[in-house]
C-alpha positions as a Python dict, from the first residue, in 0.01 Angstrom:
ca = {
    (1, 'M'): (0, 0, 0),
    (2, 'Y'): (225, -304, -30),
    (3, 'S'): (-4, -508, 198),
    (4, 'F'): (-301, -419, -20),
    (5, 'L'): (-113, -526, -334),
    (6, 'I'): (-20, -858, -171),
    (7, 'F'): (-385, -912, -76),
    (8, 'I'): (-509, -841, -430),
    (9, 'H'): (-236, -1058, -579),
    (10, 'V'): (-305, -1354, -351),
    (11, 'V'): (-684, -1338, -395),
    (12, 'S'): (-644, -1319, -773),
    (13, 'A'): (-397, -1607, -769),
    (14, 'L'): (-635, -1817, -560),
    (15, 'F'): (-915, -1747, -804),
    (16, 'L'): (-694, -1837, -1097),
    (17, 'G'): (-587, -2151, -911),
    (18, 'S'): (-948, -2262, -900),
    (19, 'F'): (-920, -2305, -1277),
    (20, 'L'): (-719, -2618, -1201),
    (21, 'T'): (-1056, -2792, -1154),
    (22, 'L'): (-1173, -2691, -1501),
    (23, 'P'): (-1078, -3016, -1682),
    (24, 'F'): (-1292, -3210, -1437),
    (25, 'I'): (-1584, -2967, -1474),
    (26, 'I'): (-1568, -2992, -1853),
    (27, 'H'): (-1572, -3370, -1822),
    (28, 'T'): (-1902, -3361, -1629),
    (29, 'I'): (-2072, -3111, -1862),
    (30, 'S'): (-2120, -3375, -2132),
    (31, 'S'): (-2364, -3568, -1909),
    (32, 'R'): (-2604, -3271, -1882),
    (33, 'T'): (-2898, -3197, -2111),
    (34, 'G'): (-3161, -2931, -2167),
    (35, 'N'): (-3199, -2647, -1921),
    (36, 'E'): (-2946, -2796, -1682),
    (37, 'L'): (-2682, -2786, -1957),
    (38, 'K'): (-2748, -2419, -2031),
    (39, 'T'): (-2735, -2331, -1661),
    (40, 'V'): (-2399, -2505, -1615),
    (41, 'L'): (-2261, -2342, -1929),
    (42, 'R'): (-2375, -1993, -1823),
    (43, 'T'): (-2221, -2044, -1481),
    (44, 'T'): (-1896, -2159, -1640),
    (45, 'L'): (-1900, -1854, -1871),
    (46, 'S'): (-1936, -1619, -1574),
    (47, 'F'): (-1652, -1802, -1403),
    (48, 'M'): (-1430, -1757, -1708),
    (49, 'R'): (-1510, -1388, -1737),
    (50, 'A'): (-1411, -1343, -1374),
    (51, 'G'): (-1093, -1538, -1453),
    (52, 'H'): (-998, -1278, -1710),
    (53, 'Y'): (-1043, -1005, -1449),
    (54, 'A'): (-826, -1205, -1208),
    (55, 'L'): (-554, -1225, -1474),
    (56, 'V'): (-561, -849, -1524),
    (57, 'L'): (-538, -790, -1148),
    (58, 'L'): (-249, -1040, -1127),
    (59, 'M'): (-56, -860, -1399),
    (60, 'I'): (-113, -516, -1249),
    (61, 'S'): (-42, -609, -888),
    (62, 'G'): (254, -833, -980),
    (63, 'G'): (410, -568, -1200),
    (64, 'W'): (360, -303, -936),
    (65, 'M'): (516, -521, -666),
    (66, 'S'): (807, -634, -883),
    (67, 'F'): (912, -294, -1005),
    (68, 'G'): (788, -70, -727),
    (69, 'Y'): (874, -250, -407),
    (70, 'S'): (1158, -492, -468),
    (71, 'S'): (1485, -531, -649),
    (72, 'Y'): (1440, -563, -1018),
    (73, 'P'): (1377, -922, -1132),
    (74, 'S'): (1549, -1069, -1435),
    (75, 'I'): (1409, -969, -1771),
    (76, 'L'): (1376, -1337, -1867),
    (77, 'W'): (1163, -1406, -1556),
    (78, 'V'): (936, -1109, -1631),
    (79, 'G'): (904, -1212, -1996),
    (80, 'I'): (817, -1572, -1914),
    (81, 'A'): (565, -1461, -1652),
    (82, 'I'): (391, -1222, -1891),
    (83, 'V'): (387, -1475, -2177),
    (84, 'L'): (239, -1746, -1954),
    (85, 'L'): (-32, -1515, -1820),
    (86, 'V'): (-123, -1407, -2173),
    (87, 'L'): (-136, -1773, -2283),
    (88, 'I'): (-368, -1854, -1992),
    (89, 'G'): (-592, -1565, -2095),
    (90, 'G'): (-593, -1689, -2454),
    (91, 'A'): (-685, -2044, -2356),
    (92, 'I'): (-964, -1920, -2130),
    (93, 'G'): (-1084, -1693, -2411),
    (94, 'M'): (-1097, -1979, -2660),
    (95, 'M'): (-1301, -2188, -2416),
    (96, 'H'): (-1525, -1888, -2353),
    (97, 'R'): (-1590, -1848, -2725),
    (98, 'N'): (-1678, -2216, -2769),
    (99, 'L'): (-1909, -2219, -2468),
    (100, 'K'): (-2086, -1907, -2596),
    (101, 'R'): (-2142, -2074, -2933),
    (102, 'I'): (-2286, -2380, -2760),
    (103, 'I'): (-2529, -2172, -2553),
    (104, 'L'): (-2647, -1967, -2851),
    (105, 'S'): (-2693, -2275, -3066),
    (106, 'K'): (-3041, -2404, -3152),
    (107, 'Y'): (-2941, -2754, -3036),
    (108, 'P'): (-2684, -2708, -2757),
    (109, 'E'): (-2646, -3082, -2690),
    (110, 'N'): (-2535, -3147, -3048),
    (111, 'K'): (-2302, -2848, -3050),
    (112, 'L'): (-2153, -2965, -2718),
    (113, 'V'): (-2078, -3307, -2866),
    (114, 'E'): (-1899, -3135, -3156),
    (115, 'N'): (-1690, -2913, -2928),
    (116, 'I'): (-1628, -3125, -2617),
    (117, 'S'): (-1285, -3240, -2735),
    (118, 'K'): (-1175, -2878, -2795),
    (119, 'L'): (-1305, -2771, -2455),
    (120, 'N'): (-1131, -3062, -2287),
    (121, 'W'): (-806, -2983, -2471),
    (122, 'Y'): (-817, -2611, -2382),
    (123, 'S'): (-897, -2687, -2018),
    (124, 'W'): (-593, -2917, -1987),
    (125, 'I'): (-372, -2660, -2160),
    (126, 'T'): (-496, -2398, -1913),
    (127, 'F'): (-420, -2641, -1630),
    (128, 'L'): (-63, -2687, -1753),
    (129, 'F'): (-7, -2314, -1806),
    (130, 'I'): (-129, -2239, -1453),
    (131, 'M'): (106, -2499, -1310),
    (132, 'A'): (392, -2344, -1511),
    (133, 'V'): (302, -1997, -1380),
    (134, 'V'): (294, -2122, -1021),
    (135, 'F'): (637, -2279, -1068),
    (136, 'T'): (776, -1965, -1229),
    (137, 'M'): (629, -1727, -973),
    (138, 'T'): (746, -1928, -674),
    (139, 'N'): (1102, -1951, -811),
    (140, 'R'): (1180, -1588, -879),
    (141, 'G'): (1555, -1640, -888),
    (142, 'L'): (1528, -1926, -1135),
    (143, 'F'): (1633, -1722, -1439),
    (144, 'S'): (1874, -1474, -1284),
}
């Protein structure tokens, strides 16, 4: 069972790691128009929804591995890990909401111009949170 948990955890972490490219994707969205814009936005929305599932799998598999198969980690490490994962989920959710509003808008190009700075900001925040999670997860004894 432990090998299966490791597999799920690593695959979910790899998928979440692909969100590191998000600031660069958001930067290129502003050059799209019409049907191409809606296609890119819908694809990005699907990607973000899958990112939320990856976060849930990371929390479940990480919690199961930490408390079921190893010595108990420090409470501070667990707290920081959970807070960072929740913050990543929140940032992805805020981007998801803004992208949905852009797609459902009558004039998506105009709505994109209004919201591109927010999307860019949220994508960089997500980038930084993911880097913080990677640092925290790879240094388990950091807070003990």
